[in-house]
Amino acid sequence: MTELRIRAARPADLDDVLAFWRTAAEGTSISDDRAGLERLVERDPEALILAEREGELAGTVIAGFDGWRCHLYRLAVRPELRRQGIGSALLAAAEERFVRLGGRRGDAMVLVRNERAQHAWRAAGYAPEERWRRWVKPLAG
């Protein structure tokens, strides 16, 4: 098995990330476009973390920290590379980032229908928080 490289995304990676999410991520987001990723990387250059194997994108996670809470989004691993520790390596990098920034607790966005993801998050030590519900309102028309 070849070595896994974990690094922050660069602007040149963004089109590849969007294409990767179409095949490796579950569901879509209102922010899944070039402009959204450009804003993310410009505002927080270390938030979008990539895993590469043999120069190819193998996984992603967004580790956003707003100074108050640590948020995890878009944990995705190339389907044929799952169950090889790539997701765990990405989460470890995200959690190390949060600790370095002073974060105290990570939370993850996980689709209710995505049972495979729920198993992965539980295996990583995360648990659903049933006392809270996510409320959303799209801001752009």
Tab-separated table of N, CA and C in Angstrom:
chain	number	residue	atom	x	y	z
A	1	MET	N	0.845	-1.179	0.000
A	1	MET	CA	0.000	0.000	0.000
A	1	MET	C	0.888	1.240	0.000
A	2	THR	N	0.526	2.220	-0.803
A	2	THR	CA	1.320	3.435	-0.893
A	2	THR	C	0.940	4.402	0.217
A	3	GLU	N	1.851	5.309	0.449
A	3	GLU	CA	1.697	6.261	1.541
A	3	GLU	C	0.568	7.254	1.268
A	4	LEU	N	-0.110	7.605	2.320
A	4	LEU	CA	-1.193	8.581	2.256
A	4	LEU	C	-0.621	9.947	2.596
A	5	ARG	N	-0.948	10.931	1.810
A	5	ARG	CA	-0.503	12.304	2.054
A	5	ARG	C	-1.724	13.129	2.441
A	6	ILE	N	-1.649	13.797	3.596
A	6	ILE	CA	-2.721	14.667	4.072
A	6	ILE	C	-2.227	16.104	3.960
A	7	ARG	N	-3.043	16.960	3.350
A	7	ARG	CA	-2.638	18.361	3.182
A	7	ARG	C	-3.854	19.251	3.016
A	8	ALA	N	-3.639	20.545	3.202
A	8	ALA	CA	-4.701	21.527	2.961
A	8	ALA	C	-4.869	21.718	1.458
A	9	ALA	N	-6.100	21.929	1.045
A	9	ALA	CA	-6.387	22.190	-0.371
A	9	ALA	C	-5.835	23.547	-0.768
A	10	ARG	N	-5.519	23.639	-2.043
A	10	ARG	CA	-5.086	24.902	-2.642
A	10	ARG	C	-6.122	25.302	-3.693
A	11	PRO	N	-6.139	26.557	-4.094
A	11	PRO	CA	-7.101	26.967	-5.115
A	11	PRO	C	-7.070	26.097	-6.372
A	12	ALA	N	-5.917	25.606	-6.757
A	12	ALA	CA	-5.806	24.770	-7.957
A	12	ALA	C	-6.513	23.424	-7.801
A	13	ASP	N	-6.833	23.018	-6.581
A	13	ASP	CA	-7.478	21.730	-6.315
A	13	ASP	C	-9.000	21.768	-6.412
A	14	LEU	N	-9.595	22.926	-6.446
A	14	LEU	CA	-11.024	23.047	-6.214
A	14	LEU	C	-11.904	22.356	-7.250
A	15	ASP	N	-11.549	22.444	-8.521
A	15	ASP	CA	-12.346	21.751	-9.540
A	15	ASP	C	-12.284	20.237	-9.335
A	16	ASP	N	-11.095	19.730	-8.974
A	16	ASP	CA	-10.952	18.298	-8.703
A	16	ASP	C	-11.790	17.885	-7.494
A	17	VAL	N	-11.841	18.723	-6.487
A	17	VAL	CA	-12.634	18.417	-5.293
A	17	VAL	C	-14.114	18.344	-5.652
A	18	LEU	N	-14.597	19.299	-6.424
A	18	LEU	CA	-16.009	19.285	-6.819
A	18	LEU	C	-16.346	18.033	-7.633
A	19	ALA	N	-15.476	17.651	-8.546
A	19	ALA	CA	-15.697	16.438	-9.330
A	19	ALA	C	-15.649	15.206	-8.428
A	20	PHE	N	-14.730	15.192	-7.479
A	20	PHE	CA	-14.602	14.080	-6.535
A	20	PHE	C	-15.881	13.912	-5.726
A	21	TRP	N	-16.434	14.993	-5.229
A	21	TRP	CA	-17.652	14.918	-4.418
A	21	TRP	C	-18.826	14.342	-5.198
A	22	ARG	N	-18.863	14.570	-6.501
A	22	ARG	CA	-19.970	14.018	-7.297
A	22	ARG	C	-19.961	12.494	-7.293
A	23	THR	N	-18.807	11.883	-7.084
A	23	THR	CA	-18.727	10.418	-7.082
A	23	THR	C	-18.514	9.826	-5.695
A	24	ALA	N	-17.938	10.596	-4.771
A	24	ALA	CA	-17.554	10.024	-3.473
A	24	ALA	C	-18.384	10.521	-2.298
A	25	ALA	N	-19.076	11.639	-2.447
A	25	ALA	CA	-19.836	12.209	-1.333
A	25	ALA	C	-21.307	11.852	-1.474
A	26	GLU	N	-21.980	11.769	-0.364
A	26	GLU	CA	-23.416	11.475	-0.333
A	26	GLU	C	-24.165	12.801	-0.280
A	27	GLY	N	-25.067	12.997	-1.204
A	27	GLY	CA	-25.876	14.214	-1.196
A	27	GLY	C	-25.122	15.400	-1.774
A	28	THR	N	-25.832	16.500	-1.881
A	28	THR	CA	-25.251	17.737	-2.394
A	28	THR	C	-25.575	18.866	-1.425
A	29	SER	N	-24.852	19.944	-1.581
A	29	SER	CA	-25.030	21.106	-0.725
A	29	SER	C	-25.185	22.343	-1.594
A	30	ILE	N	-25.851	23.330	-1.066
A	30	ILE	CA	-26.012	24.602	-1.757
A	30	ILE	C	-24.650	25.261	-2.010
A	31	SER	N	-23.640	24.850	-1.241
A	31	SER	CA	-22.304	25.431	-1.354
A	31	SER	C	-21.382	24.640	-2.271
A	32	ASP	N	-21.883	23.596	-2.908
A	32	ASP	CA	-21.048	22.748	-3.769
A	32	ASP	C	-20.842	23.397	-5.137
A	33	ASP	N	-20.103	24.495	-5.130
A	33	ASP	CA	-19.744	25.129	-6.388
A	33	ASP	C	-18.383	25.803	-6.231
A	34	ARG	N	-17.817	26.197	-7.333
A	34	ARG	CA	-16.471	26.787	-7.329
A	34	ARG	C	-16.416	28.029	-6.431
A	35	ALA	N	-17.417	28.888	-6.537
A	35	ALA	CA	-17.414	30.124	-5.742
A	35	ALA	C	-17.455	29.814	-4.246
A	36	GLY	N	-18.263	28.817	-3.859
A	36	GLY	CA	-18.336	28.448	-2.449
A	36	GLY	C	-17.002	27.930	-1.922
A	37	LEU	N	-16.353	27.075	-2.695
A	37	LEU	CA	-15.055	26.555	-2.266
A	37	LEU	C	-13.983	27.643	-2.262
A	38	GLU	N	-14.034	28.530	-3.235
A	38	GLU	CA	-13.069	29.635	-3.242
A	38	GLU	C	-13.204	30.490	-1.985
A	39	ARG	N	-14.445	30.785	-1.584
A	39	ARG	CA	-14.660	31.568	-0.357
A	39	ARG	C	-14.106	30.835	0.858
A	40	LEU	N	-14.368	29.524	0.926
A	40	LEU	CA	-13.879	28.732	2.054
A	40	LEU	C	-12.360	28.790	2.147
A	41	VAL	N	-11.678	28.501	1.049
A	41	VAL	CA	-10.212	28.435	1.060
A	41	VAL	C	-9.598	29.822	1.262
A	42	GLU	N	-10.254	30.855	0.743
A	42	GLU	CA	-9.747	32.210	0.950
A	42	GLU	C	-9.893	32.620	2.418
A	43	ARG	N	-11.043	32.309	3.013
A	43	ARG	CA	-11.307	32.689	4.401
A	43	ARG	C	-10.498	31.868	5.385
A	44	ASP	N	-10.354	30.577	5.109
A	44	ASP	CA	-9.645	29.685	6.025
A	44	ASP	C	-8.861	28.662	5.200
A	45	PRO	N	-7.636	28.982	4.838
A	45	PRO	CA	-6.861	28.140	3.930
A	45	PRO	C	-6.576	26.720	4.427
A	46	GLU	N	-6.764	26.447	5.705
A	46	GLU	CA	-6.499	25.106	6.234
A	46	GLU	C	-7.779	24.292	6.469
A	47	ALA	N	-8.934	24.851	6.157
A	47	ALA	CA	-10.194	24.189	6.494
A	47	ALA	C	-10.499	22.978	5.607
A	48	LEU	N	-10.179	23.045	4.342
A	48	LEU	CA	-10.451	21.933	3.430
A	48	LEU	C	-9.220	21.042	3.387
A	49	ILE	N	-9.351	19.860	3.965
A	49	ILE	CA	-8.229	18.933	4.097
A	49	ILE	C	-8.405	17.806	3.080
A	50	LEU	N	-7.330	17.506	2.368
A	50	LEU	CA	-7.342	16.468	1.344
A	50	LEU	C	-6.446	15.306	1.739
A	51	ALA	N	-6.827	14.120	1.312
A	51	ALA	CA	-5.974	12.934	1.400
A	51	ALA	C	-5.652	12.525	-0.024
A	52	GLU	N	-4.378	12.269	-0.286
A	52	GLU	CA	-3.948	11.840	-1.611
A	52	GLU	C	-3.184	10.526	-1.498
A	53	ARG	N	-3.381	9.696	-2.482
A	53	ARG	CA	-2.613	8.455	-2.600
A	53	ARG	C	-2.159	8.353	-4.050
A	54	GLU	N	-0.865	8.177	-4.233
A	54	GLU	CA	-0.270	8.107	-5.578
A	54	GLU	C	-0.662	9.315	-6.423
A	55	GLY	N	-0.704	10.490	-5.790
A	55	GLY	CA	-1.012	11.722	-6.497
A	55	GLY	C	-2.475	11.919	-6.846
A	56	GLU	N	-3.327	10.979	-6.471
A	56	GLU	CA	-4.757	11.063	-6.760
A	56	GLU	C	-5.536	11.418	-5.499
A	57	LEU	N	-6.582	12.197	-5.658
A	57	LEU	CA	-7.438	12.555	-4.537
A	57	LEU	C	-8.142	11.305	-4.022
A	58	ALA	N	-7.966	11.011	-2.736
A	58	ALA	CA	-8.541	9.808	-2.128
A	58	ALA	C	-9.626	10.145	-1.117
A	59	GLY	N	-9.607	11.369	-0.557
A	59	GLY	CA	-10.599	11.738	0.438
A	59	GLY	C	-10.542	13.212	0.771
A	60	THR	N	-11.625	13.675	1.407
A	60	THR	CA	-11.723	15.081	1.822
A	60	THR	C	-12.442	15.180	3.160
A	61	VAL	N	-12.186	16.265	3.842
A	61	VAL	CA	-13.012	16.682	4.971
A	61	VAL	C	-12.879	18.196	5.095
A	62	ILE	N	-13.960	18.844	5.449
A	62	ILE	CA	-13.899	20.264	5.786
A	62	ILE	C	-13.925	20.348	7.303
A	63	ALA	N	-12.901	20.989	7.851
A	63	ALA	CA	-12.763	21.156	9.300
A	63	ALA	C	-12.860	22.647	9.598
A	64	GLY	N	-14.078	23.131	9.747
A	64	GLY	CA	-14.304	24.551	9.958
A	64	GLY	C	-14.339	24.902	11.433
A	65	PHE	N	-13.636	25.954	11.791
A	65	PHE	CA	-13.644	26.439	13.169
A	65	PHE	C	-13.976	27.919	13.137
A	66	ASP	N	-15.050	28.291	13.816
A	66	ASP	CA	-15.498	29.688	13.799
A	66	ASP	C	-15.037	30.462	15.034
A	67	GLY	N	-14.155	29.860	15.811
A	67	GLY	CA	-13.701	30.496	17.043
A	67	GLY	C	-14.507	30.052	18.253
A	68	TRP	N	-15.618	29.385	17.998
A	68	TRP	CA	-16.515	28.925	19.053
A	68	TRP	C	-16.740	27.423	18.967
A	69	ARG	N	-17.044	26.954	17.761
A	69	ARG	CA	-17.339	25.532	17.566
A	69	ARG	C	-16.526	24.963	16.417
A	70	CYS	N	-16.341	23.660	16.471
A	70	CYS	CA	-15.606	22.912	15.445
A	70	CYS	C	-16.611	22.110	14.625
A	71	HIS	N	-16.681	22.403	13.343
A	71	HIS	CA	-17.673	21.771	12.479
A	71	HIS	C	-16.988	20.927	11.411
A	72	LEU	N	-17.498	19.721	11.208
A	72	LEU	CA	-16.972	18.807	10.202
A	72	LEU	C	-18.010	18.586	9.109
A	73	TYR	N	-17.564	18.743	7.879
A	73	TYR	CA	-18.428	18.565	6.720
A	73	TYR	C	-17.655	17.798	5.646
A	74	ARG	N	-18.394	17.205	4.760
A	74	ARG	CA	-17.854	16.624	3.532
A	74	ARG	C	-16.717	15.624	3.748
A	75	LEU	N	-16.878	14.788	4.795
A	75	LEU	CA	-15.970	13.655	4.922
A	75	LEU	C	-16.350	12.675	3.820
A	76	ALA	N	-15.472	12.472	2.884
A	76	ALA	CA	-15.754	11.596	1.743
A	76	ALA	C	-14.477	10.866	1.366
A	77	VAL	N	-14.627	9.600	1.029
A	77	VAL	CA	-13.506	8.770	0.597
A	77	VAL	C	-13.894	8.099	-0.715
A	78	ARG	N	-12.952	8.051	-1.630
A	78	ARG	CA	-13.187	7.383	-2.918
A	78	ARG	C	-13.737	5.985	-2.647
A	79	PRO	N	-14.860	5.624	-3.246
A	79	PRO	CA	-15.529	4.357	-2.905
A	79	PRO	C	-14.627	3.128	-2.912
A	80	GLU	N	-13.760	2.996	-3.880
A	80	GLU	CA	-12.918	1.798	-3.940
A	80	GLU	C	-11.781	1.803	-2.921
A	81	LEU	N	-11.606	2.911	-2.208
A	81	LEU	CA	-10.546	3.009	-1.196
A	81	LEU	C	-11.086	3.029	0.231
A	82	ARG	N	-12.379	2.846	0.382
A	82	ARG	CA	-12.972	2.880	1.723
A	82	ARG	C	-12.498	1.701	2.560
A	83	ARG	N	-12.558	1.893	3.876
A	83	ARG	CA	-12.168	0.878	4.867
A	83	ARG	C	-10.673	0.583	4.827
A	84	GLN	N	-9.897	1.620	4.460
A	84	GLN	CA	-8.444	1.503	4.446
A	84	GLN	C	-7.786	2.539	5.349
A	85	GLY	N	-8.578	3.211	6.179
A	85	GLY	CA	-8.024	4.171	7.123
A	85	GLY	C	-7.934	5.600	6.626
A	86	ILE	N	-8.411	5.869	5.428
A	86	ILE	CA	-8.318	7.223	4.879
A	86	ILE	C	-9.231	8.180	5.635
A	87	GLY	N	-10.468	7.778	5.880
A	87	GLY	CA	-11.383	8.622	6.650
A	87	GLY	C	-10.858	8.880	8.047
A	88	SER	N	-10.308	7.854	8.679
A	88	SER	CA	-9.728	8.015	10.022
A	88	SER	C	-8.565	8.991	10.006
A	89	ALA	N	-7.725	8.920	8.979
A	89	ALA	CA	-6.586	9.838	8.873
A	89	ALA	C	-7.065	11.277	8.672
A	90	LEU	N	-8.103	11.448	7.867
A	90	LEU	CA	-8.658	12.788	7.663
A	90	LEU	C	-9.248	13.339	8.959
A	91	LEU	N	-9.996	12.507	9.680
A	91	LEU	CA	-10.572	12.965	10.947
A	91	LEU	C	-9.491	13.280	11.962
A	92	ALA	N	-8.436	12.491	12.013
A	92	ALA	CA	-7.331	12.775	12.939
A	92	ALA	C	-6.709	14.134	12.601
A	93	ALA	N	-6.513	14.415	11.322
A	93	ALA	CA	-5.953	15.712	10.919
A	93	ALA	C	-6.893	16.850	11.306
A	94	ALA	N	-8.194	16.652	11.096
A	94	ALA	CA	-9.177	17.683	11.456
A	94	ALA	C	-9.183	17.918	12.960
A	95	GLU	N	-9.174	16.842	13.737
A	95	GLU	CA	-9.202	16.974	15.195
A	95	GLU	C	-7.919	17.619	15.718
A	96	GLU	N	-6.781	17.288	15.126
A	96	GLU	CA	-5.523	17.945	15.515
A	96	GLU	C	-5.600	19.443	15.237
A	97	ARG	N	-6.174	19.804	14.102
A	97	ARG	CA	-6.355	21.226	13.763
A	97	ARG	C	-7.225	21.912	14.807
A	98	PHE	N	-8.336	21.281	15.166
A	98	PHE	CA	-9.232	21.872	16.151
A	98	PHE	C	-8.536	22.067	17.496
A	99	VAL	N	-7.822	21.072	17.940
A	99	VAL	CA	-7.116	21.184	19.228
A	99	VAL	C	-6.097	22.323	19.161
A	100	ARG	N	-5.354	22.396	18.068
A	100	ARG	CA	-4.353	23.454	17.897
A	100	ARG	C	-5.002	24.837	17.950
A	101	LEU	N	-6.245	24.954	17.454
A	101	LEU	CA	-6.948	26.234	17.435
A	101	LEU	C	-7.715	26.523	18.726
A	102	GLY	N	-7.719	25.572	19.662
A	102	GLY	CA	-8.416	25.767	20.921
A	102	GLY	C	-9.826	25.214	20.947
A	103	GLY	N	-10.191	24.429	19.947
A	103	GLY	CA	-11.526	23.847	19.902
A	103	GLY	C	-11.716	22.816	21.006
A	104	ARG	N	-12.955	22.651	21.431
A	104	ARG	CA	-13.267	21.748	22.543
A	104	ARG	C	-14.131	20.554	22.150
A	105	ARG	N	-14.894	20.680	21.070
A	105	ARG	CA	-15.788	19.590	20.687
A	105	ARG	C	-16.064	19.705	19.192
A	106	GLY	N	-15.972	18.581	18.507
A	106	GLY	CA	-16.283	18.572	17.092
A	106	GLY	C	-17.697	18.094	16.859
A	107	ASP	N	-18.344	18.667	15.865
A	107	ASP	CA	-19.643	18.154	15.460
A	107	ASP	C	-19.633	17.924	13.951
A	108	ALA	N	-20.411	16.950	13.539
A	108	ALA	CA	-20.413	16.550	12.139
A	108	ALA	C	-21.816	16.601	11.563
A	109	MET	N	-21.902	16.973	10.303
A	109	MET	CA	-23.151	16.924	9.563
A	109	MET	C	-23.209	15.550	8.903
A	110	VAL	N	-24.215	14.746	9.258
A	110	VAL	CA	-24.352	13.396	8.717
A	110	VAL	C	-25.800	13.211	8.280
A	111	LEU	N	-25.986	12.842	7.028
A	111	LEU	CA	-27.348	12.622	6.531
A	111	LEU	C	-28.020	11.483	7.285
A	112	VAL	N	-29.273	11.670	7.637
A	112	VAL	CA	-30.033	10.660	8.362
A	112	VAL	C	-30.103	9.361	7.565
A	113	ARG	N	-30.235	9.458	6.269
A	113	ARG	CA	-30.379	8.256	5.438
A	113	ARG	C	-29.057	7.535	5.155
A	114	ASN	N	-27.933	8.144	5.506
A	114	ASN	CA	-26.624	7.575	5.176
A	114	ASN	C	-26.123	6.686	6.316
A	115	GLU	N	-26.624	5.469	6.344
A	115	GLU	CA	-26.274	4.541	7.429
A	115	GLU	C	-24.796	4.184	7.437
A	116	ARG	N	-24.199	4.027	6.264
A	116	ARG	CA	-22.764	3.711	6.209
A	116	ARG	C	-21.950	4.807	6.896
A	117	ALA	N	-22.304	6.060	6.623
A	117	ALA	CA	-21.596	7.168	7.250
A	117	ALA	C	-21.822	7.176	8.761
A	118	GLN	N	-23.039	6.879	9.185
A	118	GLN	CA	-23.325	6.851	10.620
A	118	GLN	C	-22.446	5.818	11.329
A	119	HIS	N	-22.256	4.666	10.706
A	119	HIS	CA	-21.381	3.642	11.296
A	119	HIS	C	-19.947	4.155	11.386
A	120	ALA	N	-19.488	4.833	10.343
A	120	ALA	CA	-18.119	5.362	10.332
A	120	ALA	C	-17.931	6.417	11.422
A	121	TRP	N	-18.900	7.308	11.560
A	121	TRP	CA	-18.788	8.344	12.580
A	121	TRP	C	-18.805	7.730	13.985
A	122	ARG	N	-19.668	6.762	14.203
A	122	ARG	CA	-19.696	6.091	15.514
A	122	ARG	C	-18.354	5.419	15.805
A	123	ALA	N	-17.786	4.754	14.806
A	123	ALA	CA	-16.490	4.086	14.973
A	123	ALA	C	-15.394	5.087	15.318
A	124	ALA	N	-15.559	6.331	14.884
A	124	ALA	CA	-14.571	7.377	15.169
A	124	ALA	C	-14.823	8.055	16.514
A	125	GLY	N	-15.859	7.612	17.246
A	125	GLY	CA	-16.125	8.164	18.568
A	125	GLY	C	-17.180	9.248	18.617
A	126	TYR	N	-17.845	9.516	17.517
A	126	TYR	CA	-18.905	10.525	17.479
A	126	TYR	C	-20.249	9.857	17.754
A	127	ALA	N	-21.198	10.636	18.241
A	127	ALA	CA	-22.528	10.116	18.538
A	127	ALA	C	-23.558	11.178	18.177
A	128	PRO	N	-24.753	10.750	17.781
A	128	PRO	CA	-25.789	11.739	17.475
A	128	PRO	C	-26.210	12.504	18.727
A	129	GLU	N	-26.535	13.749	18.541
A	129	GLU	CA	-27.008	14.601	19.628
A	129	GLU	C	-28.497	14.809	19.399
A	130	GLU	N	-29.293	14.024	20.077
A	130	GLU	CA	-30.737	14.009	19.817
A	130	GLU	C	-31.476	15.219	20.393
A	131	ARG	N	-30.840	15.971	21.287
A	131	ARG	CA	-31.524	17.124	21.891
A	131	ARG	C	-31.615	18.316	20.958
A	132	TRP	N	-30.847	18.302	19.867
A	132	TRP	CA	-30.791	19.444	18.972
A	132	TRP	C	-31.271	19.054	17.587
A	133	ARG	N	-31.814	19.990	16.877
A	133	ARG	CA	-32.222	19.796	15.492
A	133	ARG	C	-31.615	20.934	14.678
A	134	ARG	N	-31.152	20.629	13.512
A	134	ARG	CA	-30.582	21.634	12.630
A	134	ARG	C	-31.708	22.394	11.937
A	135	TRP	N	-31.673	23.681	12.002
A	135	TRP	CA	-32.645	24.537	11.321
A	135	TRP	C	-31.897	25.308	10.238
A	136	VAL	N	-32.460	25.366	9.044
A	136	VAL	CA	-31.767	26.002	7.939
A	136	VAL	C	-32.672	26.978	7.194
A	137	LYS	N	-32.040	27.945	6.588
A	137	LYS	CA	-32.748	28.889	5.732
A	137	LYS	C	-31.763	29.295	4.632
A	138	PRO	N	-32.044	28.950	3.386
A	138	PRO	CA	-31.169	29.403	2.301
A	138	PRO	C	-31.160	30.936	2.234
A	139	LEU	N	-29.995	31.523	2.092
A	139	LEU	CA	-29.874	32.979	2.095
A	139	LEU	C	-29.757	33.558	0.696
A	140	ALA	N	-29.364	32.758	-0.252
A	140	ALA	CA	-29.212	33.247	-1.626
A	140	ALA	C	-30.370	32.751	-2.471
A	141	GLY	N	-30.817	33.567	-3.384
A	141	GLY	CA	-31.946	33.203	-4.237
A	141	GLY	C	-31.492	32.544	-5.445
